Coordinates of C-alpha atoms and ligand atoms in Angstrom, one line a residue:
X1 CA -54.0 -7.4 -26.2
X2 CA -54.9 -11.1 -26.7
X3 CA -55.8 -11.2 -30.7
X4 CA -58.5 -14.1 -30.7
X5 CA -58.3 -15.0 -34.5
X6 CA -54.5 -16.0 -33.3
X7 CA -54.5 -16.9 -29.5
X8 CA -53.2 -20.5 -29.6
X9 CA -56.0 -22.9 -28.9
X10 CA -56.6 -25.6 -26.6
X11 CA -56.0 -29.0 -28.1
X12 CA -55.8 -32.3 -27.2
X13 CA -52.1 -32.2 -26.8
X14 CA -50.1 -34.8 -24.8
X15 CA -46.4 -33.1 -25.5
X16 CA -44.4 -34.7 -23.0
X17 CA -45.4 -38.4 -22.9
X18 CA -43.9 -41.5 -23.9
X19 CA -43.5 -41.8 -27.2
X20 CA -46.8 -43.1 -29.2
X21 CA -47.9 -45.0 -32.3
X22 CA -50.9 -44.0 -35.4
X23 CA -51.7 -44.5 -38.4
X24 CA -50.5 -41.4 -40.1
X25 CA -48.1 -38.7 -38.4
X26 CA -48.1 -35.3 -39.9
X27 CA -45.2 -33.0 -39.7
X28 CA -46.6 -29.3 -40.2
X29 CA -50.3 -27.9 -38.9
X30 CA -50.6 -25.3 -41.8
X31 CA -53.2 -25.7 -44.2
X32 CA -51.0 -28.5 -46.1
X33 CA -50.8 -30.7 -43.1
X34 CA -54.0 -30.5 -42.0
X35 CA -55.8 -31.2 -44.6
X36 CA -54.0 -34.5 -45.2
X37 CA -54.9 -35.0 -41.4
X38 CA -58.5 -34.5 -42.6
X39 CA -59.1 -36.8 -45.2
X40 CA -57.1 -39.6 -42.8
X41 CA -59.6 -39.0 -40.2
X42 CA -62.7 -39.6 -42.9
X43 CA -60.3 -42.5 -44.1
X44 CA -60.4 -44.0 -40.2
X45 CA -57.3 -43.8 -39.5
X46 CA -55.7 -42.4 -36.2
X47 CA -53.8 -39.3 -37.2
X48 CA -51.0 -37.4 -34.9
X49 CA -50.1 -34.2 -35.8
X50 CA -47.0 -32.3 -34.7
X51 CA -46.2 -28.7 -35.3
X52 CA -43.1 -26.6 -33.7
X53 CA -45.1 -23.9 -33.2
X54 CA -47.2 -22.7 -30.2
X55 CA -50.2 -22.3 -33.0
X56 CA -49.6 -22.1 -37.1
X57 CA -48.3 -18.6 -37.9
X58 CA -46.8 -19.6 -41.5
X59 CA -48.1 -19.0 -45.0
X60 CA -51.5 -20.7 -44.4
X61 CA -52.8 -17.8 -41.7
X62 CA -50.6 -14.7 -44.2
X63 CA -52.5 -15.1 -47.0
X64 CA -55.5 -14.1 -49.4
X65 CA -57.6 -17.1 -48.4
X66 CA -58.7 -17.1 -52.0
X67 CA -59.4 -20.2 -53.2
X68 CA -58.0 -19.5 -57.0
X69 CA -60.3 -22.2 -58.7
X70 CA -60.8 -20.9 -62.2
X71 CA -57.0 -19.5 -62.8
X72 CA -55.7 -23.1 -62.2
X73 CA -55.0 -25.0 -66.1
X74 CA -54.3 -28.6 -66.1
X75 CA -53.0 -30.8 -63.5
X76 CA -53.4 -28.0 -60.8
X77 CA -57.1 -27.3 -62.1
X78 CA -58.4 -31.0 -61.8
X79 CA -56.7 -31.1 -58.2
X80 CA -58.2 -27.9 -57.2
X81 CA -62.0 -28.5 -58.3
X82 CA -61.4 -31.4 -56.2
X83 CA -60.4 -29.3 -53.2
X84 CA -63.2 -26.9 -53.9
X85 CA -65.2 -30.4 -52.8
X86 CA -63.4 -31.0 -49.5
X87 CA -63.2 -27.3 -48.5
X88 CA -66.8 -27.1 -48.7
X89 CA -67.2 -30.3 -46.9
X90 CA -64.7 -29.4 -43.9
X91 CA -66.0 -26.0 -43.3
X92 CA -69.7 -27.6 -43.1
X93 CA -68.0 -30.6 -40.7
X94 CA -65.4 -28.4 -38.6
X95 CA -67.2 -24.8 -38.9
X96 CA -65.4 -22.2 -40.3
X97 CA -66.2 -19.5 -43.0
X98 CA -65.9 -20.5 -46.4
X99 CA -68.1 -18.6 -49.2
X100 CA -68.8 -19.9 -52.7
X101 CA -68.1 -15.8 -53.6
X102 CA -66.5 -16.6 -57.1
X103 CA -63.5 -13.7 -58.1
X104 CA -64.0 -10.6 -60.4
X105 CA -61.7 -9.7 -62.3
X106 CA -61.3 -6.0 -62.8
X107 CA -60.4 -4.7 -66.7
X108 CA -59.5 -1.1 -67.4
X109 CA -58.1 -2.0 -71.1
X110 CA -59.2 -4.0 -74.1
X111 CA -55.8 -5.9 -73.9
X112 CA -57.5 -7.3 -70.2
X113 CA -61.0 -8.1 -71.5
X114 CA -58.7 -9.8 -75.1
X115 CA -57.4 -12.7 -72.0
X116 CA -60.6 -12.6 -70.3
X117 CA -62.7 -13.3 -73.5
X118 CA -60.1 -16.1 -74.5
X119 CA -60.7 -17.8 -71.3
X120 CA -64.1 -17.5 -71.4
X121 CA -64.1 -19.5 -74.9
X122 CA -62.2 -22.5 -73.7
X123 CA -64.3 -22.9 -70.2
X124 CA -67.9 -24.3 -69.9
X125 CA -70.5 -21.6 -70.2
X126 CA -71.1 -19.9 -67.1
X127 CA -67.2 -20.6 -65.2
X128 CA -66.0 -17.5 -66.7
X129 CA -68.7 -14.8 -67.4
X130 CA -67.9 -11.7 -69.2
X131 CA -69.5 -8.4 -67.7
X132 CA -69.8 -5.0 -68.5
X133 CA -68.9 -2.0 -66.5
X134 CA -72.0 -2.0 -65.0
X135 CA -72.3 -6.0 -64.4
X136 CA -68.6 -5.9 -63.0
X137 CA -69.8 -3.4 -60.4
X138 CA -72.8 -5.0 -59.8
X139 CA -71.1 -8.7 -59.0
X140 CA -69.3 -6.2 -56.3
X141 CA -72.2 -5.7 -54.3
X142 CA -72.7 -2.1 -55.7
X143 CA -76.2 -1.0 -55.8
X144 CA -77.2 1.3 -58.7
X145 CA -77.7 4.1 -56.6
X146 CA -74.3 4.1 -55.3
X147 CA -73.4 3.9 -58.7
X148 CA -75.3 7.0 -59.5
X149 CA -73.8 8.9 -56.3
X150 CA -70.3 8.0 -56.3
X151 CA -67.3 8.5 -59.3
X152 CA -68.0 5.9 -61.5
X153 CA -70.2 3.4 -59.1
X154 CA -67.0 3.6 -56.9
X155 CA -64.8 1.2 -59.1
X156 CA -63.5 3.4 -61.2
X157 CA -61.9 3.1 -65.0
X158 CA -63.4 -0.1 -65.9
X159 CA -64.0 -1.3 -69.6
X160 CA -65.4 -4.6 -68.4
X161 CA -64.5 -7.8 -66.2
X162 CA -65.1 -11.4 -65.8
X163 CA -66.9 -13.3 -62.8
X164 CA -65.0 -16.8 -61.9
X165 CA -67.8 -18.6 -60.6
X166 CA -65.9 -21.4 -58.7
X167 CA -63.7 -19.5 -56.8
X168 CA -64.0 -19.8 -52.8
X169 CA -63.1 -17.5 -50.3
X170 CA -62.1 -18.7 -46.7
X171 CA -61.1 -16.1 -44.0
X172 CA -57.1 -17.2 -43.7
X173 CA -56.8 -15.5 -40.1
X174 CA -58.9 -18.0 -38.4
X175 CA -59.4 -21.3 -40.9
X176 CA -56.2 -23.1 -40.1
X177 CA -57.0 -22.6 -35.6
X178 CA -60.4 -23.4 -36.3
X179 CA -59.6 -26.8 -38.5
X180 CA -56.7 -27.7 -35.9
X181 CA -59.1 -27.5 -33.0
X182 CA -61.7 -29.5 -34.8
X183 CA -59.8 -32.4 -35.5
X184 CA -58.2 -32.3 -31.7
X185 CA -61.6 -33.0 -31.1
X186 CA -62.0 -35.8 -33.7
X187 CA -61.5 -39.8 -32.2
X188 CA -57.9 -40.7 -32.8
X189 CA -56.5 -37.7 -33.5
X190 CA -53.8 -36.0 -31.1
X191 CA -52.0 -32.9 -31.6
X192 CA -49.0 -31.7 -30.2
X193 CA -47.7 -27.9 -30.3
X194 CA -44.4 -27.1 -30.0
X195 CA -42.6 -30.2 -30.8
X196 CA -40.3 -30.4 -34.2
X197 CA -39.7 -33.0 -36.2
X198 CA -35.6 -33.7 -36.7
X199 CA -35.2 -36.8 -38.2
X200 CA -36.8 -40.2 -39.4
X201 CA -35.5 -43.4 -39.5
X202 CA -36.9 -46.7 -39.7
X203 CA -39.5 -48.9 -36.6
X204 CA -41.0 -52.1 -36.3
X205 CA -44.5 -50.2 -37.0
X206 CA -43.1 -48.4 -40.0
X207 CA -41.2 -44.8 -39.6
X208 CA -39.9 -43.6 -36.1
X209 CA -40.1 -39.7 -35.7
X210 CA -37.4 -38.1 -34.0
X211 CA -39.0 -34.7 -32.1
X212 CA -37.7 -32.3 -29.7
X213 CA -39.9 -34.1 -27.5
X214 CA -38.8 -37.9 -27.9
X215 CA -39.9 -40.7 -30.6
X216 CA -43.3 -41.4 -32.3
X217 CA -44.3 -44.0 -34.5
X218 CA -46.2 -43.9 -37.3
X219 CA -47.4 -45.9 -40.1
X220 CA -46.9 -43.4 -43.0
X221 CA -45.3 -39.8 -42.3
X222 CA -46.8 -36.7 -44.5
X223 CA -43.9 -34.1 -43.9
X224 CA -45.7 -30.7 -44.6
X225 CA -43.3 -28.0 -43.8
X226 CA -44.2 -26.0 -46.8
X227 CA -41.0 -23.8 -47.5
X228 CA -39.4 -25.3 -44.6
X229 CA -38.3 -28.3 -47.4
X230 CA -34.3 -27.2 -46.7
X231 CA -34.3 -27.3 -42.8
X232 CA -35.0 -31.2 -42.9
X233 CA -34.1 -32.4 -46.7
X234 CA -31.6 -30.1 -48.2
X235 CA -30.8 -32.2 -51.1
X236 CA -34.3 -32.3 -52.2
X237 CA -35.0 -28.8 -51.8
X238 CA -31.9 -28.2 -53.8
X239 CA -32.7 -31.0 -56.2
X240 CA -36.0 -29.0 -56.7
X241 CA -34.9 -25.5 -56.7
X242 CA -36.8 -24.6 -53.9
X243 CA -37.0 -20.8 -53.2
X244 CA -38.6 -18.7 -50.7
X245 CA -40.9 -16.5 -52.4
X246 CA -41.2 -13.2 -50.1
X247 CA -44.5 -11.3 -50.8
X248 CA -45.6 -8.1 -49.1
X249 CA -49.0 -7.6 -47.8
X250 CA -51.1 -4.9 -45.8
X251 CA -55.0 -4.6 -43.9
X252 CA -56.7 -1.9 -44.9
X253 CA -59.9 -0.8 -42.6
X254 CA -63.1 -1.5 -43.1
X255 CA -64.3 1.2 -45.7
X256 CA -67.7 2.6 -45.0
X257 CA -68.9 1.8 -48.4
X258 CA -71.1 -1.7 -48.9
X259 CA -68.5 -5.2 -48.8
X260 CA -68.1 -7.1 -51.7
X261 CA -67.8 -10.6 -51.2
X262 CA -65.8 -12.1 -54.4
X263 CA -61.9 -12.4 -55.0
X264 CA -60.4 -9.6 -56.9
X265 CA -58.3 -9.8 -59.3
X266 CA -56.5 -7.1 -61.8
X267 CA -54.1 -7.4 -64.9
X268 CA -51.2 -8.8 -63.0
X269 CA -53.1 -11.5 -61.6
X270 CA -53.8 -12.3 -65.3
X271 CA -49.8 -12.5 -65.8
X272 CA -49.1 -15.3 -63.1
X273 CA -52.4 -17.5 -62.9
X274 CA -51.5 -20.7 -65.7
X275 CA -55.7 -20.7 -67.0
X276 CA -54.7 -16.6 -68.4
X277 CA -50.8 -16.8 -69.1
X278 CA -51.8 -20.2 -71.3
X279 CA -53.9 -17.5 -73.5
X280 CA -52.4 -16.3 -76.4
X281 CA -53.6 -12.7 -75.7
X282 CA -51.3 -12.8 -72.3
X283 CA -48.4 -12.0 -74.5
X284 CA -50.1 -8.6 -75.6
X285 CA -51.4 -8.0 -72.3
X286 CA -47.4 -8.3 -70.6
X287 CA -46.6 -6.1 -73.3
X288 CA -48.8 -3.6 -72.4
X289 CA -48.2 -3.7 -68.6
X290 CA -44.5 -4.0 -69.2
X291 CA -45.1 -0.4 -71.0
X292 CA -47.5 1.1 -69.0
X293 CA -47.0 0.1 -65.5
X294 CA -43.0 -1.8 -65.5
X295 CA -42.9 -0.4 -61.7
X296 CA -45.7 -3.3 -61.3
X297 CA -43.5 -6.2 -63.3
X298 CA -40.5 -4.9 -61.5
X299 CA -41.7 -6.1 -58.0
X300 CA -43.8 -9.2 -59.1
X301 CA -46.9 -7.9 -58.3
X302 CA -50.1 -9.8 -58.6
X303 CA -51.7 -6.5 -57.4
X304 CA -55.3 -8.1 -56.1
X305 CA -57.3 -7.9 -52.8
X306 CA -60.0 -9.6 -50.7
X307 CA -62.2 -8.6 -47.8
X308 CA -62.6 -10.7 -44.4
X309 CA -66.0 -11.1 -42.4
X310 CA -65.2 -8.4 -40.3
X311 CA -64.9 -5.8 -43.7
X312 CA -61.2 -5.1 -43.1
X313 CA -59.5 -5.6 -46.3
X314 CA -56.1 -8.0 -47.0
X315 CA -54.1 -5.8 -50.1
X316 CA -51.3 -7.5 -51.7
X317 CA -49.1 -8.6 -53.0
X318 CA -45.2 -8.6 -54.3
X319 CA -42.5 -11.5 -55.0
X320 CA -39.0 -11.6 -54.2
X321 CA -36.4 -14.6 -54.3
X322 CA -34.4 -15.8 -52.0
X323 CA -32.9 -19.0 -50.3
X324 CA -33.3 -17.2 -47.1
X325 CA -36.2 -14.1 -46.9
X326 CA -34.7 -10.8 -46.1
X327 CA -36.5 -9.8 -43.4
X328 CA -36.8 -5.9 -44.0
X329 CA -40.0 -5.2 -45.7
X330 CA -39.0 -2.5 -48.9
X331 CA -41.6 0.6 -48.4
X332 CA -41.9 1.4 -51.8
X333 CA -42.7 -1.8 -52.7
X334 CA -46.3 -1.5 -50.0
X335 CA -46.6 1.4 -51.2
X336 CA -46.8 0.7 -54.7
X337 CA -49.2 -2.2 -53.9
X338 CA -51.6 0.0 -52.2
X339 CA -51.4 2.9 -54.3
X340 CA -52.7 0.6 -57.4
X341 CA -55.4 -0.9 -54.7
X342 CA -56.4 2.3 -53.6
X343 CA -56.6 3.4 -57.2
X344 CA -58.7 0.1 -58.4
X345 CA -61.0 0.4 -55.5
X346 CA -61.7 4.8 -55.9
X347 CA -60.9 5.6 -52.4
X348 CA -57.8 6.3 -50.3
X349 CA -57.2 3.0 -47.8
X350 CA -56.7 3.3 -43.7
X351 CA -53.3 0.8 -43.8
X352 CA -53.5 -0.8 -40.2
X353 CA -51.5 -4.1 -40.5
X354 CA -48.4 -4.8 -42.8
X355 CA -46.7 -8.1 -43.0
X356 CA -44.7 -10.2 -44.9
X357 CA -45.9 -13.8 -46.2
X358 CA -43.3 -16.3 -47.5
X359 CA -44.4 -19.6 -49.2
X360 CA -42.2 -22.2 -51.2
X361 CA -41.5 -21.5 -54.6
X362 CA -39.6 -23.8 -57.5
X363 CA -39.0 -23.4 -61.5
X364 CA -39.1 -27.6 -61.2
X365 CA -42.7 -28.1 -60.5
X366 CA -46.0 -26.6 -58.9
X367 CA -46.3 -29.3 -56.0
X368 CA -43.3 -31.6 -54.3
X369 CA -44.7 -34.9 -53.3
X370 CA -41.7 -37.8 -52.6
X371 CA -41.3 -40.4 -50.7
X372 CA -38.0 -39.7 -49.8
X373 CA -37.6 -43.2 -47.5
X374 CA -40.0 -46.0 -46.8
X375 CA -43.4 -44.5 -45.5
X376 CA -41.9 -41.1 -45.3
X377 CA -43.4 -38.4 -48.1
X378 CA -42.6 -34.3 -48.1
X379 CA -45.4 -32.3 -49.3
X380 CA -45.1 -29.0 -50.6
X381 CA -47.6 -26.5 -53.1
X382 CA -44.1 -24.6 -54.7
X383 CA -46.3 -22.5 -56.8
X384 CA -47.9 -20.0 -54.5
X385 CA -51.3 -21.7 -54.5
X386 CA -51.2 -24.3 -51.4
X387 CA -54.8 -22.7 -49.9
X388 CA -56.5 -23.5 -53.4
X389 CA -54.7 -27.2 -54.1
X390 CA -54.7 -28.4 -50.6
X391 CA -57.8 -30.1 -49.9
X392 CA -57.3 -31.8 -53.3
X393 CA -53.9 -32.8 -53.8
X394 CA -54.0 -34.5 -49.5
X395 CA -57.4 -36.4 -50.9
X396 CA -55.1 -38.0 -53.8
X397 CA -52.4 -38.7 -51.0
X398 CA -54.1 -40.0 -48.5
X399 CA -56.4 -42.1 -50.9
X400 CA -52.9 -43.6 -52.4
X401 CA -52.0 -45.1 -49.2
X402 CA -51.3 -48.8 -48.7
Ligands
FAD501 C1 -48.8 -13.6 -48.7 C2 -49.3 -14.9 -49.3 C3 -50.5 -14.9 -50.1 C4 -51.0 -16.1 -50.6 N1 -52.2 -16.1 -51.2 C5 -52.7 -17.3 -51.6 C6 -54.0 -17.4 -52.1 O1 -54.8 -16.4 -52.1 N2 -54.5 -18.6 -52.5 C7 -53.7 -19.7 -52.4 O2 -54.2 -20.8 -52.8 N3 -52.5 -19.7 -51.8 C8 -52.0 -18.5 -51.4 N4 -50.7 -18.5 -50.9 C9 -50.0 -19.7 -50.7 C10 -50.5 -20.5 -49.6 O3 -50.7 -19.7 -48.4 C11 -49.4 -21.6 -49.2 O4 -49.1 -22.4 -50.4 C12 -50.0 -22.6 -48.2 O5 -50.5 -21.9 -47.1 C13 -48.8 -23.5 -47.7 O6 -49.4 -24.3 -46.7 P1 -48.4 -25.2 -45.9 O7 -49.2 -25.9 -44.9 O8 -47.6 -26.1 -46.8 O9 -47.3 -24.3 -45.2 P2 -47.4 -23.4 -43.9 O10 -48.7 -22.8 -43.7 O11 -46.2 -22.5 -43.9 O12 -47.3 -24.5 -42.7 C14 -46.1 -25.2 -42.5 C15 -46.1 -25.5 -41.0 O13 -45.0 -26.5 -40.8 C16 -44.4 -26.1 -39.5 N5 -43.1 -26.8 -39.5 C17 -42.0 -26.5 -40.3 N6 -41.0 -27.3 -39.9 C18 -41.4 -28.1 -38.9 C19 -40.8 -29.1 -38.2 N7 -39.6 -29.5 -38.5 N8 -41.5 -29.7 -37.2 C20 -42.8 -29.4 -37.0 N9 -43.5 -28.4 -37.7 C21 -42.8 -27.8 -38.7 C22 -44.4 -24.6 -39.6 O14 -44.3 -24.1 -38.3 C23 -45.7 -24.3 -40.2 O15 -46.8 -24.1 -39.3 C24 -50.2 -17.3 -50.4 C25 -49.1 -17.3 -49.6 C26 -48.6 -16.1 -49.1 C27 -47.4 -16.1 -48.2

C-alpha cells in the first residue's frame, strides 16, 4: 500500500538538464538541508537543493520530532531558542504540524525530582515547572476522573515531574515532505531527487558540483549529509571522530485512553540532555539508575516517547557505536525499551512498526560546520539533536554569508 506520510512528492525537479547556476546549492533534503534552504529563500537568494534519494528517508523522518528546547545548556540552548523561532515561523509559512506542547518529565524517585528541582533554580520562572503527581498527570491531558477510575490516574509510580515549557513537537513522518514540497513551490528554488553529490571543485561562479547527473554551480555549497560526513570527506569525519550512533525505535497503536500532547521524558533522558547532566544531582541520579536499572545504561537508553496527530505512539530509544551501523536490530534491546514504556505509561502497548534510526555522532563537538574549500561548508548536528538545533544553527549560517 502507498503510505502517504512517505510517498515521494512531486517537486519542481529538472534532473536531467544542463547543468545550472544559484545562489546557494544544498547537498542533503533532511531537516539539516532544508532548513538552510529556508532561511536562503527569506534571504532572496535562489536555492537548489539536491538529495540522492527518491524522497528523504534518513534521520530527520526516524525520529521523535521533539524539539528538545529546555534540555539544551549553552551554545546548543541559545541556537535552539533560536530555532524554536524559525520552526514556528516555517510551519505557519509551509503548513505542517508543529505544537508549542512543552515535555513532562516523568519522576518516580526523589533522586529525579533532586535534577529536576536543580534545573528549575537556574531557569527563569515558569521554563521549568515543578509538578506534583497530580499536576504531572494533569499536564498529560488526564482528567481527574480518569484519575479516579484507572491505577493511579494511568501514569503510574510518580513522585513528581517537571513541565519544559518551550519544548515543540513536530510530527517527523511528514515535516521534512511537507517543507521539501513547500519550498519546490517557492520562486527560485529547484529541487532535484535522486541525484548525489560526488565531488566539488572550483567555477568561475564559485564551486562546481559534481552529481550523478552532471555539473551545477553554485555560489556557496551547504553539504548536509548528516552522518553521511565519511562518504564525501573522510578525513574530516575522521578528524572529528564521527560515529554512527544506531538507536532502536518502535510505534505503538493508538491507545484508547485520552492523547497527551507534550514530549516525555524519564530518568535516562535526564542522563544525556547537557541542561540535567550539568546538575550536580545528575551524579546521584546515574548512581541510582546504574544500581537500579544497569540493563537501561547498558544499552544507552534515553527510554522517552511522544505521540503523532494520528495517536499512534513513537517509543524509543537505544545507542550503539559504530563506523558502519550493524544492520540487525538486537530484540532485547526493543524489548527492554518498550517494556520501561509500557511500564511508565500503565498499560501493555500494540507494537506495530520497528525501525532503526542512525544519526551522526562525535566526542569532538555537538555540530560540524567547516568550510572545507572556498564556498564549500559540511553541516552536521553530531550530538543527536539536529530536529531541535536546525532551524537555528542554518539561520547563523546562512546569515554569515558573504
Ligand atoms: C531515532 C532517532 C531519534 C531522534 N530524536 C530526535 C529528537 O527527538 N530531537 C532532535 O532534535 N533530534 C533527534 N534526532 C536527531 C535528528 O533526527 C538528526 O540530528 C537530524 O534529523 C539530522 O538531520 P540531517 O538533515 O543532518 O540528516 P538526515 O535527515 O539524515 O538527512 C541527510 C540527507 O542527505 C542525503 N545525502 C547523503 N549523502 C548525499 C549525497 N552525496 N548527495 C545527495 N544527498 C545526500 C541523505 O539521503 C539524507 O536524506 C534523532 C535521530 C534518530 C535517528
Amino acid at each position: 500500500m502507498n503510505n502517504p506520510s512517505t510517498a515521494p512528492i512531486a517537486v519542481n525537479s529538472s534532473a536531467g538538464s544542463k547543468a545550472s547556476t544559484s545562489d546557494v546549492l544544498i547537498v542533503g533534503a533532511g531537516i539539516v538541508g532544508l532548513a538552510h534552504a529556508a532561511h536562503a529563500v527569506a534571504n532572496g537568494l535562489t536555492v537548489t537543493i539536491i538529495e540522492r534519494d527518491h524522497h528523504a528517508a534518513g534521520a530527520s523522518v526516524r525520529n521523535f520530532g521533539h524539539c528538545c528546547i529546555t534540555a539544551q545548556s549553552g551554545e546548543l540552548y541559545e541556537l535552539a531558542q533560536v530555532s524554536r523561532k524559525y520552526w514556528l515561523e516555517f510551519a505557519a509559512k509551509a503548513g505542517f504540524w508543529a505544537v508549542e506542547s512543552g515535555a513532562v518529565v516523568l519522576a518516580r524517585t526523589e533522586a529525579e525530582m533532586a535534577v529536576l528541582r536543580e534545573l528549575s533554580a537556574v531557569r527563569e520562572p515558569g521554563q521549568v515547572e515543578l509538578l506534583s503527581p497530580a499536576g504531572t498527570r494533569e499536564r498529560l491531558g488526564t482528567s481527574p476522573e480518569t484519575a479516579q477510575e484507572t491505577h493511579d490516574g494511568g501514569w503510574p509510580g510518580l513522585v513528581g515531574g517537571a513541565f519544559l515549557r518551550d519544548d515543540l513537537r513536530v510530527d517527523p513522518r511528514t515535516t521534512v515532505a511537507r517543507l521539501a514540497e513547500w519550498l519546490s513551490q517557492q520562486p527560485g528554488v529547484e529541487l532535484r531527487w535522486n541525484t548525489s553529490a560526488l565531488g566539488f571543485s572550483q567555477s568561475p561562479e564559485g564551486v562546481s558540483v559534481r552529481t550523478s547527473r552532471g555539473e551545477l554551480r553554485a555560489g556557496q555549497v551547504f553539504v548536509c549529509v548528516g552522518h553521511d560526513v565519511d562518504y564525501l570527506f573522510p578525513d574530516l569525519a575522521a578528524e572529528h571522530r564521527i560515529q554512527r550512533c544506531a538507536l532502536q525505535m518502535s510505534l505503538a497503536a493508538k491507545p484508547d485512553r485520552a492523547g497527551f500532547a507534550p514530549a516525555v521524558l524519564t530518568a535516562t533522558s535526564m542522563l544525556r540532555y547537557p541542561a540535567f547532566t550539568d546538575m550536580p544531582a545528575a551524579a546521584a541520579l546515574r548512581a541510582e539508575v546504574s544500581e537500579t536499572r544497569p540493563g537501561l545504561l547498558d544499552i544507552g537508553a534515553n527510554v522517552m516517547f511522544t505521540q503523532r496527530p494520528d495517536g499512534t505512539i513513537i517509543l524509543g530509544d537505544s545507542h550503539h557505536y559504530h563506523q558502519t551501523a550493524d544492520p540487525f536490530l538486537d530484540e532485547e534491546v526493543t524489548s527492554t525499551l518498550n517494556a520501561e514504556i509500557a511500564d511508565r505509561i500503565g498499560e501493555p502497548l500494540e507494537i506495530i512498526q520497528r525501525w532503526q534510526g542512525i544519526y551522526a555522532s562525535s566526542d569532538v563537538a555537538p555540530i560540524l560546520v567547516r568550510e572545507i574549500q572556498p564556498g564549500v561548508t559540511v553541516v552536521s548536528v553530531t550530538s543527536g539533536v539536529g530536529m531541535t538545533l536546525s532551524f537555528g544553527l542554518a539561520h547563523r549560517n546562512v546569515s554569515r554569508l558573504p
